[in-house]
Each structure stands twice: as C-alpha cells, then as structure tokens.
Coordinates of N, CA and C in Angstrom, one line a residue:
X22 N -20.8 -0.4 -19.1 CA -19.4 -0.2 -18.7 C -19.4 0.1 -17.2
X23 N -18.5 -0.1 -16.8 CA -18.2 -0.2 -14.9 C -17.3 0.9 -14.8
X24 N -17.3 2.1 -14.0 CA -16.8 2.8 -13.4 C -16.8 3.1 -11.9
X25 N -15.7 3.9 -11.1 CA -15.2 3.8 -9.9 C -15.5 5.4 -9.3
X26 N -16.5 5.0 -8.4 CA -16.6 6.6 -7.7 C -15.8 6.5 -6.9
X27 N -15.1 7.9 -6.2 CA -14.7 7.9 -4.9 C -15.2 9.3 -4.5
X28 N -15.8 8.8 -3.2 CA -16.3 10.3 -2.2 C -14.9 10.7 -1.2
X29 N -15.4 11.7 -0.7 CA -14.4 12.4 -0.1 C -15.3 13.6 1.2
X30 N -14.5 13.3 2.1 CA -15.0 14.6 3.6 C -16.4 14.6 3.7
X31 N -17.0 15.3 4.0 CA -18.6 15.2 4.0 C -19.4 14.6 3.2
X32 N -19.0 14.3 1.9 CA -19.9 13.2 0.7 C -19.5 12.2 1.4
X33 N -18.4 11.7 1.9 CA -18.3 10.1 2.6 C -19.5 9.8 3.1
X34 N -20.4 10.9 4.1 CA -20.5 10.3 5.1 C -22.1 10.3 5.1
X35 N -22.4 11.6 3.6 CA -23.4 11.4 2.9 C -23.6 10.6 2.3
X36 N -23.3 9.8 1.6 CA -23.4 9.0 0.6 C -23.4 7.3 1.9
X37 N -22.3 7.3 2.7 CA -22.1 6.3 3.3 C -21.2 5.5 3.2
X38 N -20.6 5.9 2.2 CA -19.7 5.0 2.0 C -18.1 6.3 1.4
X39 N -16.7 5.3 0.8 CA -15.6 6.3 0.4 C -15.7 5.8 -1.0
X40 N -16.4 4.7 -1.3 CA -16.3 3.8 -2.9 C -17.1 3.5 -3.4
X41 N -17.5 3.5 -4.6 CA -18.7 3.0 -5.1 C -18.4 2.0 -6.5
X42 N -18.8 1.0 -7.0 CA -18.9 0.7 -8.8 C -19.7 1.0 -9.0
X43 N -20.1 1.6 -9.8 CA -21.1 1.6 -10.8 C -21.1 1.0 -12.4
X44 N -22.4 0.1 -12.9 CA -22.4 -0.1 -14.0 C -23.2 0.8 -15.1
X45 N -22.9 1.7 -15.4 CA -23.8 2.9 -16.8 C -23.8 2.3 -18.2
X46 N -24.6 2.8 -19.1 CA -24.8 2.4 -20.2 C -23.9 3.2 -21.1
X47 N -23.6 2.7 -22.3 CA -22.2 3.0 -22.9 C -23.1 4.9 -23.3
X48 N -21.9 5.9 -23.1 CA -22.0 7.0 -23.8 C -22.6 8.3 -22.6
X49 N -22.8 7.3 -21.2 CA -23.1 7.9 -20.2 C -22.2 9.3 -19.4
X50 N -22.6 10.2 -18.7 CA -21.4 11.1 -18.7 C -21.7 11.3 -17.0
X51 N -20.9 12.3 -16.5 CA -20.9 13.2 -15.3 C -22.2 13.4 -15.3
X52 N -22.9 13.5 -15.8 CA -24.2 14.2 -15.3 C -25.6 13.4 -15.0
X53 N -25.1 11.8 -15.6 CA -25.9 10.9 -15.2 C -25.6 10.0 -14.1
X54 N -24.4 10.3 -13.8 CA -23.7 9.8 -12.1 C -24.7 10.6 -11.3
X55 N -24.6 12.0 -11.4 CA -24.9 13.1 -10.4 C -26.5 12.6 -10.3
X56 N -27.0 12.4 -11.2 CA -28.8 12.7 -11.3 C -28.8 10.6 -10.2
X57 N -27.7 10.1 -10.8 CA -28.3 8.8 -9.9 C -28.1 8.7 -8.5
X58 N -27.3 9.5 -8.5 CA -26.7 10.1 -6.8 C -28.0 10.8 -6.2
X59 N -28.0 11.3 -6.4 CA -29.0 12.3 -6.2 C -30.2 11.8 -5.8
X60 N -30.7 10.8 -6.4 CA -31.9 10.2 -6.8 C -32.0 9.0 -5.1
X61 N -30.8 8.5 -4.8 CA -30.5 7.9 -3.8 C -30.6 8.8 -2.3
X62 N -29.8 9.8 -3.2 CA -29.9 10.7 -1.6 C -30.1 12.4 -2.3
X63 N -31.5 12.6 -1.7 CA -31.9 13.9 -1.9 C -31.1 15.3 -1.9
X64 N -30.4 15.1 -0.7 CA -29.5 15.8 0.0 C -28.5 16.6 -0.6
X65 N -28.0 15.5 -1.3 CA -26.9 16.0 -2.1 C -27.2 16.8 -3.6
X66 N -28.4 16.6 -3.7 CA -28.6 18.5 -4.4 C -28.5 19.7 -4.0
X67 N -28.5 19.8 -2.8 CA -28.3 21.3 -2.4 C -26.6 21.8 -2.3
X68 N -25.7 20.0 -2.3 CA -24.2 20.4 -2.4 C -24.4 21.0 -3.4
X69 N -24.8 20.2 -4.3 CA -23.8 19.9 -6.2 C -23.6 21.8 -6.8
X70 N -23.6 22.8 -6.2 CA -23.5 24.2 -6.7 C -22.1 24.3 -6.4
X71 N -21.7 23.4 -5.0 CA -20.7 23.9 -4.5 C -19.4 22.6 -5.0
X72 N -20.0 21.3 -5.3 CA -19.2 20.3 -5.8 C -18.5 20.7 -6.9
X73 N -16.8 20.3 -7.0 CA -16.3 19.8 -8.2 C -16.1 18.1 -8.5
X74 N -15.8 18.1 -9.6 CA -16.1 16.7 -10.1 C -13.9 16.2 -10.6
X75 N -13.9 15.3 -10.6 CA -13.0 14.6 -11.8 C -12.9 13.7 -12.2
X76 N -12.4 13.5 -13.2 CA -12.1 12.4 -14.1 C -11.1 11.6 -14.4
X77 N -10.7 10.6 -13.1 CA -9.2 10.3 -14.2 C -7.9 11.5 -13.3
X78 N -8.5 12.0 -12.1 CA -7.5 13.1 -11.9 C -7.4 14.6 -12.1
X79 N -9.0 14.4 -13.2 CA -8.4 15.8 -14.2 C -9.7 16.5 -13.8
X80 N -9.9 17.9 -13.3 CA -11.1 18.6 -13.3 C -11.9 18.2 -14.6
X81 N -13.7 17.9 -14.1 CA -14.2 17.4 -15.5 C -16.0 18.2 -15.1
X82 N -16.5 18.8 -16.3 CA -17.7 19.6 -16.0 C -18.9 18.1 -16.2
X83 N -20.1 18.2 -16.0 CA -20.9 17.4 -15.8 C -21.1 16.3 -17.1
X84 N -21.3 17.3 -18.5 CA -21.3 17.0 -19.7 C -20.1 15.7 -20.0
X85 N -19.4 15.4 -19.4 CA -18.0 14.5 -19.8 C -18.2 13.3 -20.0
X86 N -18.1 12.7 -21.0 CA -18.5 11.1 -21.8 C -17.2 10.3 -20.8
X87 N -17.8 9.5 -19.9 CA -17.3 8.4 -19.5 C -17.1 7.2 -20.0
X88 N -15.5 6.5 -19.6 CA -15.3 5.3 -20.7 C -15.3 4.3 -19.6
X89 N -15.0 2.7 -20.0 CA -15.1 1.5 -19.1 C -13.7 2.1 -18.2
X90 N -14.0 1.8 -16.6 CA -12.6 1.8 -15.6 C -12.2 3.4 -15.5
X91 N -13.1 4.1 -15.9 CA -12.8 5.4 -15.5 C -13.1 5.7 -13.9
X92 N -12.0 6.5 -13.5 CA -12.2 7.5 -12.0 C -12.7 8.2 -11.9
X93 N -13.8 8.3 -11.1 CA -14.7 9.3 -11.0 C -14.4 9.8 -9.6
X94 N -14.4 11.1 -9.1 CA -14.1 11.4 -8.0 C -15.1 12.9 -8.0
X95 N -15.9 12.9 -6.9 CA -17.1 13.8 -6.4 C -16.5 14.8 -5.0
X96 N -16.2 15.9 -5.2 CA -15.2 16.5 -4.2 C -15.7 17.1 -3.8
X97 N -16.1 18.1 -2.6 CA -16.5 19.3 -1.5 C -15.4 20.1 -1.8
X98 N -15.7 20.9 -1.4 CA -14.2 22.2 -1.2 C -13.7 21.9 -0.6
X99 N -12.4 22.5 -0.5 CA -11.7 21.6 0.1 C -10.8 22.6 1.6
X100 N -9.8 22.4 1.8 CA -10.0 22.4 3.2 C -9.3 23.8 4.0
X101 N -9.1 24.1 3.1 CA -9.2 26.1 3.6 C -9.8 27.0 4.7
X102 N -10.8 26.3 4.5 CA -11.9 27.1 5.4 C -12.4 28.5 5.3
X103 N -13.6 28.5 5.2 CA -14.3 29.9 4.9 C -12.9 31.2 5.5
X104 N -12.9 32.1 5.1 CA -12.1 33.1 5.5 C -12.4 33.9 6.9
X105 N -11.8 33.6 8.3 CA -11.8 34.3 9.9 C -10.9 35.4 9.9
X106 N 13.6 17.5 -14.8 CA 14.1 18.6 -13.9 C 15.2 18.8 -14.1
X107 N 16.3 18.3 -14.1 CA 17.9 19.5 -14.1 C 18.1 20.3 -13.0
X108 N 18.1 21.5 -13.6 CA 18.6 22.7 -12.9 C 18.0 23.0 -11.9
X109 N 16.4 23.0 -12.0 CA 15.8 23.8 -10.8 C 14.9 22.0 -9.9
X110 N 15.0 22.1 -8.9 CA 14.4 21.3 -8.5 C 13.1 21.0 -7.9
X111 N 12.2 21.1 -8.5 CA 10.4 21.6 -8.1 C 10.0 20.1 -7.4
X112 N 9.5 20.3 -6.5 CA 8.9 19.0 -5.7 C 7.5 19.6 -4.7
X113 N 6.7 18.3 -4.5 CA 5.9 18.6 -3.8 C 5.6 16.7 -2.8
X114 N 4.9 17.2 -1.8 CA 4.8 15.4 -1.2 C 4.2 15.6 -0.3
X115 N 3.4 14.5 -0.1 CA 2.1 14.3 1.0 C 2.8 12.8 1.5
X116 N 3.0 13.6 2.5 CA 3.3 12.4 4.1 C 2.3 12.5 5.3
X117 N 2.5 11.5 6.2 CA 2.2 11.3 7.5 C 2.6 10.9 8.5
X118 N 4.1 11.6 7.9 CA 4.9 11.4 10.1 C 4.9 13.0 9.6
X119 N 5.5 13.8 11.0 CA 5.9 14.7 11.2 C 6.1 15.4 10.3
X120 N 6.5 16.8 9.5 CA 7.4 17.6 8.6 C 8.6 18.0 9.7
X121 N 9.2 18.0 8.5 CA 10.5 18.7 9.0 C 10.8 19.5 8.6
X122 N 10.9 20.5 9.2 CA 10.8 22.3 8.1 C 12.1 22.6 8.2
X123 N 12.8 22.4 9.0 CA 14.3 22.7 9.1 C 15.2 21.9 8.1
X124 N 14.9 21.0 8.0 CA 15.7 20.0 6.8 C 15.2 20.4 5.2
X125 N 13.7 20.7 5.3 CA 13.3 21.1 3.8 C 13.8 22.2 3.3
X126 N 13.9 22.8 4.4 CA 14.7 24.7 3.7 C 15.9 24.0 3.5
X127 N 16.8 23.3 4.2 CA 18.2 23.4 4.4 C 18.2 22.4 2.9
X128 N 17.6 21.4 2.7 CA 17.2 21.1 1.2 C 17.5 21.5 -0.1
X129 N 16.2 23.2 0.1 CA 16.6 24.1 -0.6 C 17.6 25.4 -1.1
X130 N 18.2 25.6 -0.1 CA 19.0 26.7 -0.1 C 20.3 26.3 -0.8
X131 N 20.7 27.6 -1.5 CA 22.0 27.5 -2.2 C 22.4 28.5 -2.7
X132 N 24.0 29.1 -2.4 CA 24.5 30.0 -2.6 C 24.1 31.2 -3.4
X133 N 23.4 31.5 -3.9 CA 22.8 32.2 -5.3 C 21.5 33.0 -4.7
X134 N 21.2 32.3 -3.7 CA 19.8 32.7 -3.0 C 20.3 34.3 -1.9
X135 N 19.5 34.9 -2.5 CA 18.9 36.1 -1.3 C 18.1 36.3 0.0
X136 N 17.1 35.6 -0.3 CA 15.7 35.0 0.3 C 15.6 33.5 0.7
X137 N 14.9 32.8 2.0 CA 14.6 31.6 1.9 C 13.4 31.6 2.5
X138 N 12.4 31.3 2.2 CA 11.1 31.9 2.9 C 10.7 30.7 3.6
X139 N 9.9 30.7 4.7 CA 9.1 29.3 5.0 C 7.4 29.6 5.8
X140 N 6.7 29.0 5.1 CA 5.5 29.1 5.6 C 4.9 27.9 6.7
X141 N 4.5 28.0 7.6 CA 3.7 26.9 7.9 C 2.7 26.7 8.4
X142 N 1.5 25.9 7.9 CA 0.1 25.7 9.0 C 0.1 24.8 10.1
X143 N -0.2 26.0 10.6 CA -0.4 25.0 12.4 C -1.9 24.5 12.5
X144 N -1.6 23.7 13.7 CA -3.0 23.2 14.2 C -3.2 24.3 15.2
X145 N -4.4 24.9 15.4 CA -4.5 25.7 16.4 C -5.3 25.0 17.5
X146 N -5.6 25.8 18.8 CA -6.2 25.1 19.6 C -7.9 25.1 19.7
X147 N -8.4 26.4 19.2 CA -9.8 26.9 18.7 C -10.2 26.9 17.6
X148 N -11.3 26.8 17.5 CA -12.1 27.6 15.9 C -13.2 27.9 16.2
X149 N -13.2 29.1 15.7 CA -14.9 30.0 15.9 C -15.1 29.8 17.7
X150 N -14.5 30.0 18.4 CA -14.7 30.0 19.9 C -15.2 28.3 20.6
X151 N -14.5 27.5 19.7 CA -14.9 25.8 20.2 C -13.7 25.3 20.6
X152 N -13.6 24.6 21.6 CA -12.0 24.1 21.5 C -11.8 22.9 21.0
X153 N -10.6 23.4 20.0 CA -10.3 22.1 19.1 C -9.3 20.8 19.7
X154 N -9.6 19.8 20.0 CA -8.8 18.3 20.1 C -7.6 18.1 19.4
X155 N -8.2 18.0 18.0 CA -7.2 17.6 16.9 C -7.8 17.5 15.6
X156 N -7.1 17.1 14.5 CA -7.7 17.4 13.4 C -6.7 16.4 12.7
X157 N -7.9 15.8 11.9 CA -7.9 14.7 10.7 C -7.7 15.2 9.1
X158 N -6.5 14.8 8.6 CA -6.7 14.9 7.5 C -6.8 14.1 6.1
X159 N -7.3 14.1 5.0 CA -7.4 13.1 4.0 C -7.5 13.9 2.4
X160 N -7.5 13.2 1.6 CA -7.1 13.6 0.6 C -7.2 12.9 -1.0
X161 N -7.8 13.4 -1.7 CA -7.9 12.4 -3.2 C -6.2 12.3 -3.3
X162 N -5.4 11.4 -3.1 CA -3.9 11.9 -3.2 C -3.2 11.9 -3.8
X163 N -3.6 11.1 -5.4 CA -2.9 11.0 -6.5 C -2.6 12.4 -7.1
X164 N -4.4 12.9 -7.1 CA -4.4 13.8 -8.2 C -4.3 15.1 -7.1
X165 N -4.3 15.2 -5.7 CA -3.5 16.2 -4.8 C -2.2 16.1 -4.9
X166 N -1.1 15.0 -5.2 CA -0.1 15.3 -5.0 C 0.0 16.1 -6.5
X167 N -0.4 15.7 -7.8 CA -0.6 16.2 -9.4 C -1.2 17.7 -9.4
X168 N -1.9 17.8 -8.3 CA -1.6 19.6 -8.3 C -0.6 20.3 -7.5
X169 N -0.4 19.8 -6.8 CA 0.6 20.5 -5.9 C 2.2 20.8 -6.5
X170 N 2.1 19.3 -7.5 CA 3.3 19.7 -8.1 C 2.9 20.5 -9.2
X171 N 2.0 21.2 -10.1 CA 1.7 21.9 -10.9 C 1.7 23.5 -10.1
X172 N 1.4 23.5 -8.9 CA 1.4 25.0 -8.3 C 2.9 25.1 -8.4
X173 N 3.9 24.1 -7.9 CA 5.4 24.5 -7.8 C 6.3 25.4 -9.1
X174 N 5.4 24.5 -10.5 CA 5.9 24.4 -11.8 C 5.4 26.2 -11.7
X175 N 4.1 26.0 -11.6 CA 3.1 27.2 -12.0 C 4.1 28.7 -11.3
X176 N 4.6 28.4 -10.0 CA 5.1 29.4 -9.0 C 6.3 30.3 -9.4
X177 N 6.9 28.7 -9.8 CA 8.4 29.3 -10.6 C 8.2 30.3 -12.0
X178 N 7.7 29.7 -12.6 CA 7.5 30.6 -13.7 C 6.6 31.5 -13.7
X179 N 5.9 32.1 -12.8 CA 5.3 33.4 -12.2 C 5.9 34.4 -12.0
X180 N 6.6 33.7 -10.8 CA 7.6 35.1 -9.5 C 9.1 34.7 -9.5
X181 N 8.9 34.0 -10.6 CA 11.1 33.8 -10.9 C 11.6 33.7 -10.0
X182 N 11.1 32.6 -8.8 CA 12.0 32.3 -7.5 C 13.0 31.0 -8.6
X183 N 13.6 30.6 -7.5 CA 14.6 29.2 -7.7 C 14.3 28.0 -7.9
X184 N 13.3 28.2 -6.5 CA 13.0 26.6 -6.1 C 12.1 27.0 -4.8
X185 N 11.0 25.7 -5.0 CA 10.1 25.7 -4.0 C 9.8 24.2 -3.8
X186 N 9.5 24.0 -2.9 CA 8.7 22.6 -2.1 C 7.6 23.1 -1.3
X187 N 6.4 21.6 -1.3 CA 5.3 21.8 -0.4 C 5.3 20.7 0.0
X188 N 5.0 20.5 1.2 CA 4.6 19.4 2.2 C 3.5 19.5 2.7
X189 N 2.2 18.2 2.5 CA 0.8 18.3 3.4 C 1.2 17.1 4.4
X190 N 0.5 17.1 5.4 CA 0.5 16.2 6.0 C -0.9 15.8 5.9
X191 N -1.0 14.5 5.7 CA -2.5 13.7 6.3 C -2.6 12.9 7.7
X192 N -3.6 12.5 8.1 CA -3.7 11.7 9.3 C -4.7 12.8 10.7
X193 N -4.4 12.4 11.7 CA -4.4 12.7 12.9 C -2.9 14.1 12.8
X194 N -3.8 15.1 13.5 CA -2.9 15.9 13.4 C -3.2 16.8 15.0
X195 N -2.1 16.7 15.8 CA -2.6 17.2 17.1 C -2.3 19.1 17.6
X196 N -2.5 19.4 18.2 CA -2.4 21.0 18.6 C -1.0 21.4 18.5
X197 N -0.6 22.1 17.4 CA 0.9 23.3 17.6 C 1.6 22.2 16.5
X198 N 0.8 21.0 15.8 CA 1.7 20.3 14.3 C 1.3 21.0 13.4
X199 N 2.4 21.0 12.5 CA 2.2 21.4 11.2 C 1.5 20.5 10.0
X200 N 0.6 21.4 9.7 CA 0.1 20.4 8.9 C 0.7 20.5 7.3
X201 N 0.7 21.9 7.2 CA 1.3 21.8 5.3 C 2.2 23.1 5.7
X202 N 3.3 22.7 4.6 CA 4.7 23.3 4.9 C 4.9 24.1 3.4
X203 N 5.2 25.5 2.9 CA 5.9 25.9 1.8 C 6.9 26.4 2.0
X204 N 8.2 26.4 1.4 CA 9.1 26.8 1.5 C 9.8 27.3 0.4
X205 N 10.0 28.8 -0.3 CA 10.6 29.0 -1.2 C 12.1 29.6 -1.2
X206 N 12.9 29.5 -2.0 CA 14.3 30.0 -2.0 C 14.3 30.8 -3.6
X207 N 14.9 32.2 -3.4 CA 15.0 33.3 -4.4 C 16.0 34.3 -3.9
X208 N 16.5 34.3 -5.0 CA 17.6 36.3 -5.3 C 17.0 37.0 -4.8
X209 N 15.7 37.4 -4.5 CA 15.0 38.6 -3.9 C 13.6 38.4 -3.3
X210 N 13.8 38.7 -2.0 CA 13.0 38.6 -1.0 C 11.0 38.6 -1.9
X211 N 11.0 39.8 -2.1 CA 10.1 40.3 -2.9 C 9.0 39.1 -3.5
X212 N 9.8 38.2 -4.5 CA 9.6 37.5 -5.3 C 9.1 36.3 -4.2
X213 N 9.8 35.8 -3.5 CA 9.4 34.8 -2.3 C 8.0 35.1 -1.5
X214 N 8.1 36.6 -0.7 CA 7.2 36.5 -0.7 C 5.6 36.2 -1.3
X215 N 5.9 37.0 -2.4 CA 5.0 37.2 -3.5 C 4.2 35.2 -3.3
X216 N 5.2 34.7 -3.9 CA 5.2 33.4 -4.4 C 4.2 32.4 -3.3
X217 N 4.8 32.9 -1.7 CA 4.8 32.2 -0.9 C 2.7 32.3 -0.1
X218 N 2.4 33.6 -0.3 CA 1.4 33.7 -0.4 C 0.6 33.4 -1.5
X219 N 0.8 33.1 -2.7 CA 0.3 32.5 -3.8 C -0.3 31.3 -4.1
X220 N 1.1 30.7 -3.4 CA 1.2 28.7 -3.5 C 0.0 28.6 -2.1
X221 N 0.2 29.1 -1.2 CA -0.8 28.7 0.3 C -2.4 29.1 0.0
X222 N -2.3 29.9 -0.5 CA -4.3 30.5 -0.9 C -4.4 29.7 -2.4
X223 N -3.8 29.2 -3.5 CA -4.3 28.5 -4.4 C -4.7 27.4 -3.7
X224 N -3.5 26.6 -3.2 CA -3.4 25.6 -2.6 C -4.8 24.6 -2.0
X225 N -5.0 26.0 -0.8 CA -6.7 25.7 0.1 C -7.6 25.9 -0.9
X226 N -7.7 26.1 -1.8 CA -8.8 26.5 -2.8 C -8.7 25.9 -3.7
X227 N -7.7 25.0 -4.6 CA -8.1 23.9 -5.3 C -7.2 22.7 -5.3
X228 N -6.5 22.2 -4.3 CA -5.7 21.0 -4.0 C -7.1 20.3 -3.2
X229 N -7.0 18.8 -3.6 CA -8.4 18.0 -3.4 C -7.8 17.3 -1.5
X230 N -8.1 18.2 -0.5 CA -7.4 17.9 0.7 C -8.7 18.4 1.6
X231 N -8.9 17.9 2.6 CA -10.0 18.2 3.2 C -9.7 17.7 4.8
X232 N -10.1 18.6 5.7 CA -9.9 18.3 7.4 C -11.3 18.1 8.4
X233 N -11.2 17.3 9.4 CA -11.8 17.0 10.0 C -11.6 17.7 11.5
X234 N -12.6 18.5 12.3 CA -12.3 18.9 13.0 C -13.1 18.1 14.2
X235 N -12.1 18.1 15.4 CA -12.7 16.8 16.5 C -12.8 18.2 17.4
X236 N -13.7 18.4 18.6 CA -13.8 19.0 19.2 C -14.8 18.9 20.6
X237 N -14.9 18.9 21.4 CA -15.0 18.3 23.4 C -16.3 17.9 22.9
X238 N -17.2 18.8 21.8 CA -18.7 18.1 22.0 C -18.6 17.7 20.7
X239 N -17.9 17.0 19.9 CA -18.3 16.2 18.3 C -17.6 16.9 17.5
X240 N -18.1 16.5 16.3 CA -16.4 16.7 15.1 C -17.3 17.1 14.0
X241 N -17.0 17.8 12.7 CA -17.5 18.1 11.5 C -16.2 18.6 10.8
X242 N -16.8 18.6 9.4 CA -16.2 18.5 8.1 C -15.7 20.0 8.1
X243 N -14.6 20.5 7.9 CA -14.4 21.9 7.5 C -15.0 22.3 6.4
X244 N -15.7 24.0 6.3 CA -16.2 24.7 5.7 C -15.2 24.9 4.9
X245 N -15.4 24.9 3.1 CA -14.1 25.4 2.4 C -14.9 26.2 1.8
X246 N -13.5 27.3 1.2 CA -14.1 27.9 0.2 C -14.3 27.8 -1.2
X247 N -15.4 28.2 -2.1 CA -15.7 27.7 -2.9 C -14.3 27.8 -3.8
X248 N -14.8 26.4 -4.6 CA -13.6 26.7 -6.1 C -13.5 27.7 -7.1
X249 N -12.2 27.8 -7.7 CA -12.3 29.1 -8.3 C -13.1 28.9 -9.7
X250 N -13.8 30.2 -10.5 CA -14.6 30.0 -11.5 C -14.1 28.9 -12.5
X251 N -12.8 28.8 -12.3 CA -12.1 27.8 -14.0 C -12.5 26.2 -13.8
X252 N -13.1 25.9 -12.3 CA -13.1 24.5 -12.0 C -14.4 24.3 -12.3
X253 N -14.9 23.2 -13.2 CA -16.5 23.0 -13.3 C -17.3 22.5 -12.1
X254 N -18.6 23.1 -11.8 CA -19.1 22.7 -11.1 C -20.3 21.5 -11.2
X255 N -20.4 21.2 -10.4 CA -21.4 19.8 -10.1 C -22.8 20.3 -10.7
X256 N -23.5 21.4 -11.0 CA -24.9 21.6 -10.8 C -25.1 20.9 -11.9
X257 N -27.1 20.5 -11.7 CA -27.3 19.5 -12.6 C -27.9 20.9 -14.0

C-alpha cells in the first residue's frame, strides 16, 4: 500500500525534504514508518520522545494500522516556545495578509456582551538576547485549522463566554505584526479572561504551527514545548 508523509519545521530539514511516498506492506503501522526513518537518518531518534505523530489529521500513537492513501504527518512541537452553528458563532482561520483585530472584535461584539477581550502575538524584536529580523511561519493547516476550531467549541462550553475567534497568520512575519489573534466576547469579564488565557497556552502546545526565527547571524527552528500527556508520542 502507498502512503503520504509530511514533515514539518525542523524534520523538513532533517529528513530533507516536506514530502515523502512511501510503499509498506499491507498491516504496517506508525511504528514501522518511524524505525524506517530512523534507519535513514540516525538523528531522528533522539527527536521521536519529543515527536507527535498523525493520521489523517487525527493524533495517532505509534501502534496505528495504516490503510492505502493514508496521511501521515511527523510533527516537532510546535511553536510556543520553551517558557522566558445558529446562535453562537464559533470560527477559527489561518491567513496570510495582515489580521485585522479591529474588525474581528467589531465582528464579534453584540449588545448582550459585558466583556470583549482581545489578545495578540507580536513579533518582537529579540529572543534570548539575539536580534530578531523576522519570522516565518508554517503549519500542517488542515488539521491546524481542525483544532483551532475545536479549542473555540471546547472554550465556549468551558467558560460560558458567547463567542470567540482565532486568527494565525503564516508566512514572513516582520517586527511589531501580529501573528495570531484571540478575541473573545462575554456577560462577564471574568469568564473572558479566564477563556482568553486558555485558548493562547492550549493553542502553542498542541495546534500543529511552527516558526522560524531569522536573525543578523542565521535562523533556527523555535524550541516548543513539549505536547501535553493525552497526545501520543513518537518513541519507538
């Protein structure tokens, strides 16, 4: 059977490539991808503790029986960085012009509301005492935009806000842009906030989004933080 890898952020550049076919023998799983990867490039054993894997979109542990034309996608953490419908209208969306934060709130707001909160990530101009250029982003984006809308779903019925939106941006992203936008609308401040720091720290920690930092002497993969225990990990 023929199956479709895709690498992502620092596996790209390990591996060499963003795509791969592979042909496996019928009944083959996750865990005979990883050992043939592996086998190619040494290296990428010392990731796989920190890798998650999916299938199709869907978090998948190593054991997972792969079918003909299945997605296979090999992920790094993602891009956080170590720590320095009806009624309600739930949305989420990954672009690459500008955000517009002023239109997205005005979007969501409506008479009933107490609170309208808005969060947003900048590009800063440093990290760790280096000066930063600008910063690249990319993204598995089907199954990023498929969580992002699951954090909105997930948000609402948590902290009983109204309504929320998230915007990431990918591409070239230069000093003082926004890169990802939340914005929630609620009867009570409380709840907003609550919400608003919730959606941003899940978000960096398991939305499959990853940044590239360019900086005066060379550029590297952002450090993420590890995924949370419920996501299976890569080890062989």
């Amino acid at each position: 059977m023929r199956v479709r890898v895709l690498f992502f952020g620092v596996l790209k550049e390990m591996i060499g490539k963003s795509v791969d076919l592979l042909d496996l023998a019928d009944g083959a799983s996750l865990r005979d991808v990883l050992a043939l990867y592996e086998s190619q490039n040494p290296r990428l054993k010392e990731s796989l503790p920190s890798l998650a894997m999916a299938v199709n979109q869907e978090y998948s542990g190593p054991d997972t029986k792969l079918r003909e034309n299945d997605e296979i996608a090999l992920l790094p953490p993602v891009s956080g960085g170590a720590p320095e419908e009806a009624q309600r209208r739930l949305y989420a969306s990954i672009v690459r012009e500008v955000i517009n934060t002023s239109q997205t709130i005005a979007s969501l707001k409506r008479g009933e509301d107490g609170a309208a909160l808005v969060f947003e990530g900048v590009v800063r101009n440093q990290t760790r005492g280096r000066k930063t250029l600008y910063l690249d982003y990319e993204a598995y984006e089907e199954m990023a935009l498929e969580q992002m809308e699951s954090l909105t779903v997930r948000a609402v019925e948590r902290f009983q806000i109204r309504d929320v939106a998230i915007v990431h941006r990918l591409g070239r992203l230069e000093i003082g842009e926004t890169s990802v936008l939340i914005a929630v609308a609620s009867v009570h401040r409380a709840a907003a906030f609550d919400a608003c720091r919730w959606l941003i720290d899940t978000l960096k920690r398991t939305v499959p989004i990853w940044k590239k930092e360019y900086f005066e002497d060379g550029a590297v993969w952002a450090d993420g933080e590890p995924f949370p225990a419920e996501i299976p990990r890569a080890n062989l």
